[in-house]
PDB file of C-alpha atoms in Angstrom:
ATOM      1  CA  MET A   1     120.776 165.277  94.434  1.00 60.00           C
ATOM      2  CA  TYR A   2     122.993 162.261  93.882  1.00 75.00           C
ATOM      3  CA  LEU A   3     123.546 161.814  97.639  1.00 82.00           C
ATOM      4  CA  SER A   4     120.133 161.273  99.182  1.00 90.00           C
ATOM      5  CA  LYS A   5     119.472 161.314 102.905  1.00 90.00           C
ATOM      6  CA  GLU A   6     119.166 157.521 102.984  1.00 92.00           C
ATOM      7  CA  TYR A   7     122.406 157.041 101.050  1.00 91.00           C
ATOM      8  CA  LYS A   8     124.294 159.308 103.462  1.00 91.00           C
ATOM      9  CA  ALA A   9     122.775 157.473 106.428  1.00 92.00           C
ATOM     10  CA  ASN A  10     124.009 154.181 104.964  1.00 92.00           C
ATOM     11  CA  ILE A  11     127.522 155.573 104.527  1.00 92.00           C
ATOM     12  CA  PHE A  12     127.620 156.832 108.118  1.00 92.00           C
ATOM     13  CA  ALA A  13     126.133 153.590 109.433  1.00 93.00           C
ATOM     14  CA  GLU A  14     128.805 151.569 107.636  1.00 92.00           C
ATOM     15  CA  PHE A  15     131.855 153.668 108.462  1.00 92.00           C
ATOM     16  CA  ALA A  16     130.927 155.715 111.542  1.00 88.00           C
ATOM     17  CA  GLY A  17     129.096 152.986 113.439  1.00 86.00           C
ATOM     18  CA  SER A  18     125.749 154.787 113.535  1.00 88.00           C
ATOM     19  CA  ALA A  19     123.595 156.599 110.984  1.00 87.00           C
ATOM     20  CA  THR A  20     123.318 159.581 113.328  1.00 88.00           C
ATOM     21  CA  ASN A  21     127.062 159.846 114.040  1.00 88.00           C
ATOM     22  CA  THR A  22     127.693 162.355 111.265  1.00 88.00           C
ATOM     23  CA  GLY A  23     130.577 164.058 113.049  1.00 89.00           C
ATOM     24  CA  SER A  24     132.967 161.133 113.102  1.00 92.00           C
ATOM     25  CA  ALA A  25     136.118 161.493 111.062  1.00 94.00           C
ATOM     26  CA  GLU A  26     135.661 158.076 109.425  1.00 94.00           C
ATOM     27  CA  GLY A  27     132.138 158.911 108.264  1.00 94.00           C
ATOM     28  CA  GLN A  28     133.173 162.265 106.862  1.00 95.00           C
ATOM     29  CA  ILE A  29     136.172 160.756 105.065  1.00 96.00           C
ATOM     30  CA  ALA A  30     133.913 158.101 103.524  1.00 95.00           C
ATOM     31  CA  LEU A  31     131.385 160.726 102.419  1.00 95.00           C
ATOM     32  CA  PHE A  32     134.122 162.908 100.925  1.00 96.00           C
ATOM     33  CA  THR A  33     135.490 159.865  99.072  1.00 96.00           C
ATOM     34  CA  LYS A  34     132.077 159.161  97.502  1.00 95.00           C
ATOM     35  CA  ARG A  35     131.706 162.821  96.504  1.00 95.00           C
ATOM     36  CA  ILE A  36     135.243 162.885  95.054  1.00 96.00           C
ATOM     37  CA  ALA A  37     134.485 159.811  92.956  1.00 95.00           C
ATOM     38  CA  HIS A  38     131.280 161.431  91.668  1.00 95.00           C
ATOM     39  CA  LEU A  39     133.007 164.702  90.768  1.00 96.00           C
ATOM     40  CA  THR A  40     135.858 162.837  89.079  1.00 96.00           C
ATOM     41  CA  GLU A  41     133.383 161.044  86.823  1.00 96.00           C
ATOM     42  CA  HIS A  42     131.693 164.366  86.044  1.00 96.00           C
ATOM     43  CA  LEU A  43     135.009 165.953  85.103  1.00 97.00           C
ATOM     44  CA  LYS A  44     135.863 163.105  82.746  1.00 97.00           C
ATOM     45  CA  LYS A  45     132.844 164.117  80.667  1.00 97.00           C
ATOM     46  CA  ASN A  46     133.067 167.886  81.219  1.00 96.00           C
ATOM     47  CA  ARG A  47     136.729 168.806  81.014  1.00 95.00           C
ATOM     48  CA  LYS A  48     136.216 172.572  81.026  1.00 96.00           C
ATOM     49  CA  ASP A  49     134.039 172.738  84.141  1.00 96.00           C
ATOM     50  CA  PHE A  50     136.503 174.714  86.227  1.00 97.00           C
ATOM     51  CA  ASN A  51     134.088 175.372  89.101  1.00 97.00           C
ATOM     52  CA  THR A  52     133.701 171.644  89.649  1.00 96.00           C
ATOM     53  CA  GLN A  53     137.454 171.222  89.344  1.00 97.00           C
ATOM     54  CA  ARG A  54     137.984 173.740  92.146  1.00 97.00           C
ATOM     55  CA  ALA A  55     135.326 172.077  94.292  1.00 96.00           C
ATOM     56  CA  LEU A  56     137.074 168.735  93.755  1.00 97.00           C
ATOM     57  CA  GLN A  57     140.425 170.184  94.830  1.00 98.00           C
ATOM     58  CA  LYS A  58     138.848 171.629  97.982  1.00 98.00           C
ATOM     59  CA  LEU A  59     137.240 168.283  98.830  1.00 97.00           C
ATOM     60  CA  VAL A  60     140.524 166.450  98.374  1.00 96.00           C
ATOM     61  CA  GLY A  61     142.169 168.963 100.704  1.00 96.00           C
ATOM     62  CA  LYS A  62     139.473 168.506 103.337  1.00 97.00           C
ATOM     63  CA  ARG A  63     139.765 164.721 103.149  1.00 96.00           C
ATOM     64  CA  ARG A  64     143.543 164.932 103.418  1.00 95.00           C
ATOM     65  CA  ALA A  65     143.270 167.160 106.503  1.00 96.00           C
ATOM     66  CA  LEU A  66     140.848 164.729 108.151  1.00 96.00           C
ATOM     67  CA  LEU A  67     143.145 161.822 107.346  1.00 96.00           C
ATOM     68  CA  ALA A  68     146.094 163.706 108.871  1.00 95.00           C
ATOM     69  CA  TYR A  69     144.023 164.398 111.992  1.00 95.00           C
ATOM     70  CA  LEU A  70     143.042 160.747 112.275  1.00 95.00           C
ATOM     71  CA  TYR A  71     146.680 159.699 111.775  1.00 95.00           C
ATOM     72  CA  LYS A  72     147.751 161.885 114.701  1.00 95.00           C
ATOM     73  CA  LYS A  73     144.861 160.866 116.969  1.00 95.00           C
ATOM     74  CA  ASP A  74     144.592 157.116 116.404  1.00 93.00           C
ATOM     75  CA  ILE A  75     146.740 155.369 113.821  1.00 93.00           C
ATOM     76  CA  GLU A  76     144.728 152.138 114.004  1.00 95.00           C
ATOM     77  CA  ARG A  77     141.503 153.928 112.994  1.00 94.00           C
ATOM     78  CA  TYR A  78     143.483 155.642 110.216  1.00 95.00           C
ATOM     79  CA  ARG A  79     144.767 152.329 108.875  1.00 94.00           C
ATOM     80  CA  ALA A  80     141.289 150.790 109.078  1.00 94.00           C
ATOM     81  CA  ILE A  81     139.626 153.571 107.068  1.00 95.00           C
ATOM     82  CA  ILE A  82     142.432 153.580 104.479  1.00 95.00           C
ATOM     83  CA  LYS A  83     141.995 149.843 103.992  1.00 95.00           C
ATOM     84  CA  ALA A  84     138.177 149.997 103.936  1.00 94.00           C
ATOM     85  CA  LEU A  85     138.069 152.730 101.305  1.00 94.00           C
ATOM     86  CA  GLY A  86     141.024 151.495  99.270  1.00 93.00           C
ATOM     87  CA  LEU A  87     142.963 154.761  99.523  1.00 93.00           C
ATOM     88  CA  ARG A  88     146.697 155.220  99.298  1.00 89.00           C
ATOM     89  CA  ASP A  89     148.629 155.939 102.479  1.00 86.00           C
ATOM     90  CA  ILE A  90     149.307 159.669 102.033  1.00 76.00           C
ATOM     91  CA  ILE A  91     150.803 160.399 105.444  1.00 73.00           C
ATOM     92  CA  LYS A  92     154.486 159.567 105.710  1.00 65.00           C
TER      93      LYS A  92
END
């Protein structure tokens, strides 16, 4: 798989503070962002892969929901993760 156990641990260590803190919103948002980027590249080559397209839409929805949760809970953490990942500010 393209996301190995070590790679995921590095993502969580960087964004969630600890490699074992897999439940943090920041870590999950970062992981979803990496998966979204991978699926986007796949869809550029395979335009008619509709199952992957649906999976991508579901991932984007999950990430958006987590970002909305983080916005409501702690706006400073929200702004930090948006800046770290280079995402647009989707919550208005």
